[in-house]
Short mmCIF file of C-alpha atoms in Angstrom, two decimals:
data_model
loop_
_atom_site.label_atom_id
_atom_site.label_comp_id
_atom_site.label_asym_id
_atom_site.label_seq_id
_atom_site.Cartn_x
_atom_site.Cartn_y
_atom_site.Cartn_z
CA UNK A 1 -7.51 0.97 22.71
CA UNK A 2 -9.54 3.46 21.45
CA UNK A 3 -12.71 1.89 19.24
CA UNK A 4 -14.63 2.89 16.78
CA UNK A 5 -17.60 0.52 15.23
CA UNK A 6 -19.85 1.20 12.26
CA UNK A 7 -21.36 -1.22 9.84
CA UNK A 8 -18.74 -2.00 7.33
CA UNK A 9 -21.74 -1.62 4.24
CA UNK A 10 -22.03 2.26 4.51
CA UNK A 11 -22.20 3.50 1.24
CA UNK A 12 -19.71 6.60 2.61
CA UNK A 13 -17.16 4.67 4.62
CA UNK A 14 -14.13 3.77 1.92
CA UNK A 15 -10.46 2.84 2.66
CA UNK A 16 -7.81 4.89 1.59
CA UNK A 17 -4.16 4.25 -0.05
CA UNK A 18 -1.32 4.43 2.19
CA UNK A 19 1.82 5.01 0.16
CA UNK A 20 5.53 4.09 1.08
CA UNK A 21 8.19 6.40 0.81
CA UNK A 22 11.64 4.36 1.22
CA UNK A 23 14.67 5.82 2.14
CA UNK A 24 18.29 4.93 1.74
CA UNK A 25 18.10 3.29 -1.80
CA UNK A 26 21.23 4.22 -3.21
CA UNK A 27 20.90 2.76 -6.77
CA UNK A 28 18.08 1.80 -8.37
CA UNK A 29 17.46 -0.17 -11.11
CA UNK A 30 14.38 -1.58 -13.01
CA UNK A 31 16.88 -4.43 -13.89
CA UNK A 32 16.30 -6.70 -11.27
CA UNK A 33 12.52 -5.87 -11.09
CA UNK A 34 12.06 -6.27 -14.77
CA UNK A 35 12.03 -10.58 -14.07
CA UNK A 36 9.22 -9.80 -11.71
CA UNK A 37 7.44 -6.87 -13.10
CA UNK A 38 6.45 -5.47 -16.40
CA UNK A 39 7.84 -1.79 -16.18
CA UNK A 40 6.07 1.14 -17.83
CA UNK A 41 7.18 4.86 -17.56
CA UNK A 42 4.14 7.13 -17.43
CA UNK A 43 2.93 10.40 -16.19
CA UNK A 44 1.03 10.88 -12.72
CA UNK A 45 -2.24 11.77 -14.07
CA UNK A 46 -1.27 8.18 -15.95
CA UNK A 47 -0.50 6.58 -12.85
CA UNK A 48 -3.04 7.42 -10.70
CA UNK A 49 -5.87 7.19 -13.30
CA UNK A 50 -5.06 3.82 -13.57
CA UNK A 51 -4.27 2.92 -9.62
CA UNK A 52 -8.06 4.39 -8.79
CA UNK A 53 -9.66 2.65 -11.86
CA UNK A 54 -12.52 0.21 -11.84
CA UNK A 55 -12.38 -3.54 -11.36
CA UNK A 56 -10.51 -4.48 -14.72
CA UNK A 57 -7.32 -3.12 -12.84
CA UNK A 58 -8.37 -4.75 -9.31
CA UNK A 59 -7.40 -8.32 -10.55
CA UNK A 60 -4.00 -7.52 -11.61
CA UNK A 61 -1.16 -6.43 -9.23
CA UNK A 62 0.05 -2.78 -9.63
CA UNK A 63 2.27 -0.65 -8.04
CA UNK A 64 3.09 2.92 -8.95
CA UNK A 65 6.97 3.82 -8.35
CA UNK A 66 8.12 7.38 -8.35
CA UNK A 67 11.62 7.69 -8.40
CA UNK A 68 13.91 10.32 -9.48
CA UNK A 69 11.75 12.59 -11.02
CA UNK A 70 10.03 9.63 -13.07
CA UNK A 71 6.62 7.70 -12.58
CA UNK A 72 6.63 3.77 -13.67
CA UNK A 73 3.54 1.44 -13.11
CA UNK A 74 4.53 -2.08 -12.16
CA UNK A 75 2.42 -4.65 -13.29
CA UNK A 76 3.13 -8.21 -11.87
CA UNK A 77 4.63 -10.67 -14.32
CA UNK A 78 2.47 -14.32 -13.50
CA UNK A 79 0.95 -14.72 -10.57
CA UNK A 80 3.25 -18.40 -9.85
CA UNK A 81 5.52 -15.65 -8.73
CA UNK A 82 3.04 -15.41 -5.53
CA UNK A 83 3.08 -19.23 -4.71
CA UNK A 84 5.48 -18.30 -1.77
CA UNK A 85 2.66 -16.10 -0.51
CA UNK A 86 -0.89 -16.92 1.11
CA UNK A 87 -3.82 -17.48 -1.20
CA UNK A 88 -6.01 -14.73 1.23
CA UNK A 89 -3.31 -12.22 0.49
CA UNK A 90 -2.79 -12.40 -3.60
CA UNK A 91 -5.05 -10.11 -4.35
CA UNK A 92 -3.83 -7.56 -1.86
CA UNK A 93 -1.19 -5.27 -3.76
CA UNK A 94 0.30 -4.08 -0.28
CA UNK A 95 1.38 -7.23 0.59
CA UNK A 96 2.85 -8.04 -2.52
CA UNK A 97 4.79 -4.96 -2.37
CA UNK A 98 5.94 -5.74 1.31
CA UNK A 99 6.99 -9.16 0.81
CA UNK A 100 8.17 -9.23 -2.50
CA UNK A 101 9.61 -5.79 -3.51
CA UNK A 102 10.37 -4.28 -0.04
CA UNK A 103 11.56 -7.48 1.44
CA UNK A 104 12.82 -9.75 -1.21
CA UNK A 105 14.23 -7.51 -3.59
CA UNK A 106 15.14 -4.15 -1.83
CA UNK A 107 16.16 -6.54 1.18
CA UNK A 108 14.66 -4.95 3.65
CA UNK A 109 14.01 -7.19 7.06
CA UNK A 110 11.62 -6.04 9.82
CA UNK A 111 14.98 -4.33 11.41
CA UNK A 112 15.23 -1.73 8.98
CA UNK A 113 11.49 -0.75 8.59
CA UNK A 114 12.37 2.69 9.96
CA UNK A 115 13.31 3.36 6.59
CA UNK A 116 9.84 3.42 5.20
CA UNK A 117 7.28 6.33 5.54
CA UNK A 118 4.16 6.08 5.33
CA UNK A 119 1.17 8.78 4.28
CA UNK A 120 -1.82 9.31 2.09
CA UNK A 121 -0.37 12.62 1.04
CA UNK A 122 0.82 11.66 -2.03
CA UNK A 123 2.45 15.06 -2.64
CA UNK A 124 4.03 15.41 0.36
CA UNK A 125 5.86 11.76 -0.27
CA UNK A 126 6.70 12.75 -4.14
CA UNK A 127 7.87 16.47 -2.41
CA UNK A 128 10.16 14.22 0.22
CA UNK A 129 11.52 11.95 -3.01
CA UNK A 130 12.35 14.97 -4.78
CA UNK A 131 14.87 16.44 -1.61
CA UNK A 132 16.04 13.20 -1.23
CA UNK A 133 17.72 11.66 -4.23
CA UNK A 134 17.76 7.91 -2.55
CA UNK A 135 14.11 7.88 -1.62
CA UNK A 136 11.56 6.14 -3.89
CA UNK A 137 7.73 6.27 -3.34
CA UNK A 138 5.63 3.13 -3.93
CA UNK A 139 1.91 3.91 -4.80
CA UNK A 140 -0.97 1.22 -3.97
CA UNK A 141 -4.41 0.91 -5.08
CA UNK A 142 -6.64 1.49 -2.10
CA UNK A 143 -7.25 -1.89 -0.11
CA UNK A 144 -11.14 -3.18 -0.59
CA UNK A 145 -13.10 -3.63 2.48
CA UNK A 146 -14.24 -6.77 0.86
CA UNK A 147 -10.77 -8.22 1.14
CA UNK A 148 -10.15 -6.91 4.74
CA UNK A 149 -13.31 -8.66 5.69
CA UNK A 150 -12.37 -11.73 4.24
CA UNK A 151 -9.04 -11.98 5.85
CA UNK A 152 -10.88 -11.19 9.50
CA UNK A 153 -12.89 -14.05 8.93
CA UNK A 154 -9.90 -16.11 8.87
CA UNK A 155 -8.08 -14.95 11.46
CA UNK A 156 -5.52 -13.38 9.18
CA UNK A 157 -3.94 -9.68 9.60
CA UNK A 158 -4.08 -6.68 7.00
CA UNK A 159 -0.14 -5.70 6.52
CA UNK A 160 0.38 -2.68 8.43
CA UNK A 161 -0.18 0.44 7.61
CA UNK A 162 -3.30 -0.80 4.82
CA UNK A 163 -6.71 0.13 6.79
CA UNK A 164 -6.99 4.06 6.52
CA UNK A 165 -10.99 4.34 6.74
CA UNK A 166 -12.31 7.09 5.78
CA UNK A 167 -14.36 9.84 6.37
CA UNK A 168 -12.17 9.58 9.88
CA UNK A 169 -14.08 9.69 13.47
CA UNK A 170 -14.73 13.33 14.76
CA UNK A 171 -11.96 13.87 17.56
CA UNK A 172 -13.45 13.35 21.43
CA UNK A 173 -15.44 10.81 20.34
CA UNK A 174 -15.25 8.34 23.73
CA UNK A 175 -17.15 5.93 25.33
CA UNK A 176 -16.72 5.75 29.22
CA UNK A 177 -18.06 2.42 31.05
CA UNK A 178 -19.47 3.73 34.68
CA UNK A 179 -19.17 0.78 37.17
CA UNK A 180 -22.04 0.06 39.35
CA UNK A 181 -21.45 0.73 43.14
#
């Protein structure tokens, strides 16, 4: 496995958002989300203004939606809704959106995973959406190193797909272990 270590406190070292693009939705509705989620229609600039805010926004649980041709921020109902799901990982909106949207609600088990794409490029997903009428894109805020650290402590994993450090390593970089003879 190819390593890379730096200390986790470097003022340039961030984590990005990796967003989900999921295929093969052939209706949706707001309906059954709506007993779940507030639902908002908004603009992008709206959306992502509000997805890369400050901390006000980092308590609640948000999730951008694009979906035909529309933008919607969903903002999670009460958080007894996430008593079926770990204390470590209510404050991390990726999981919530895996376990409760993408698994509970759109249905889809570990089987059908092939469905979802995932990138950073969020106008390559809303460019994929658009040529694809049963494809909807699911925004995150970006995942705080604070929280990833925590659930490392504990012996718990990030969901897939969640860590995207950046600035990324320079390609090459390798370390080669010489054995003594």
């Amino acid at each position: 496995i190819m390593t890379y270590f730096c200390p986790i406190q470097s003022t340039g070292l961030f984590v990005r958002s990796i967003h989900r693009l999921v295929r093969g939705i052939s209706v949706f509705s707001t309906e059954k989300l709506q007993k779940y989620f507030y639902i908002q229609k908004t603009t992008r600039r709206g959306l992502f203004s509000l997805l890369n805010s400050g901390t006000e926004n980092r308590r609640k649980a948000i999730i951008g939606v694009y979906a035909n041709k529309n933008f919607y921020i969903f903002t999670l109902r009460a958080s007894k809704l996430l008593t079926k799901i770990g204390k470590e990982y209510r404050g991390v909106d990726v999981y919530i959106l895996n376990e409760l949207i993408l698994s509970r609600l759109l249905g889809l088990n570990s089987l059908e995973r092939e469905k979802v794409v995932f990138s950073a490029d969020i106008r390559d997903l809303i460019s994929q959406a658009d040529n694809d009428k049963s494809s909807l894109v699911f925004f995150v805020k970006p995942v705080k190193i604070s929280d990833i650290i925590c659930l490392a402590k504990i012996g718990k994993k990030m969901p897939s797909k969640t860590t995207y450090f950046y600035p990324k390593v320079p390609s090459g970089l390798t370390i080669y272990k010489f054995d003594k003879y």
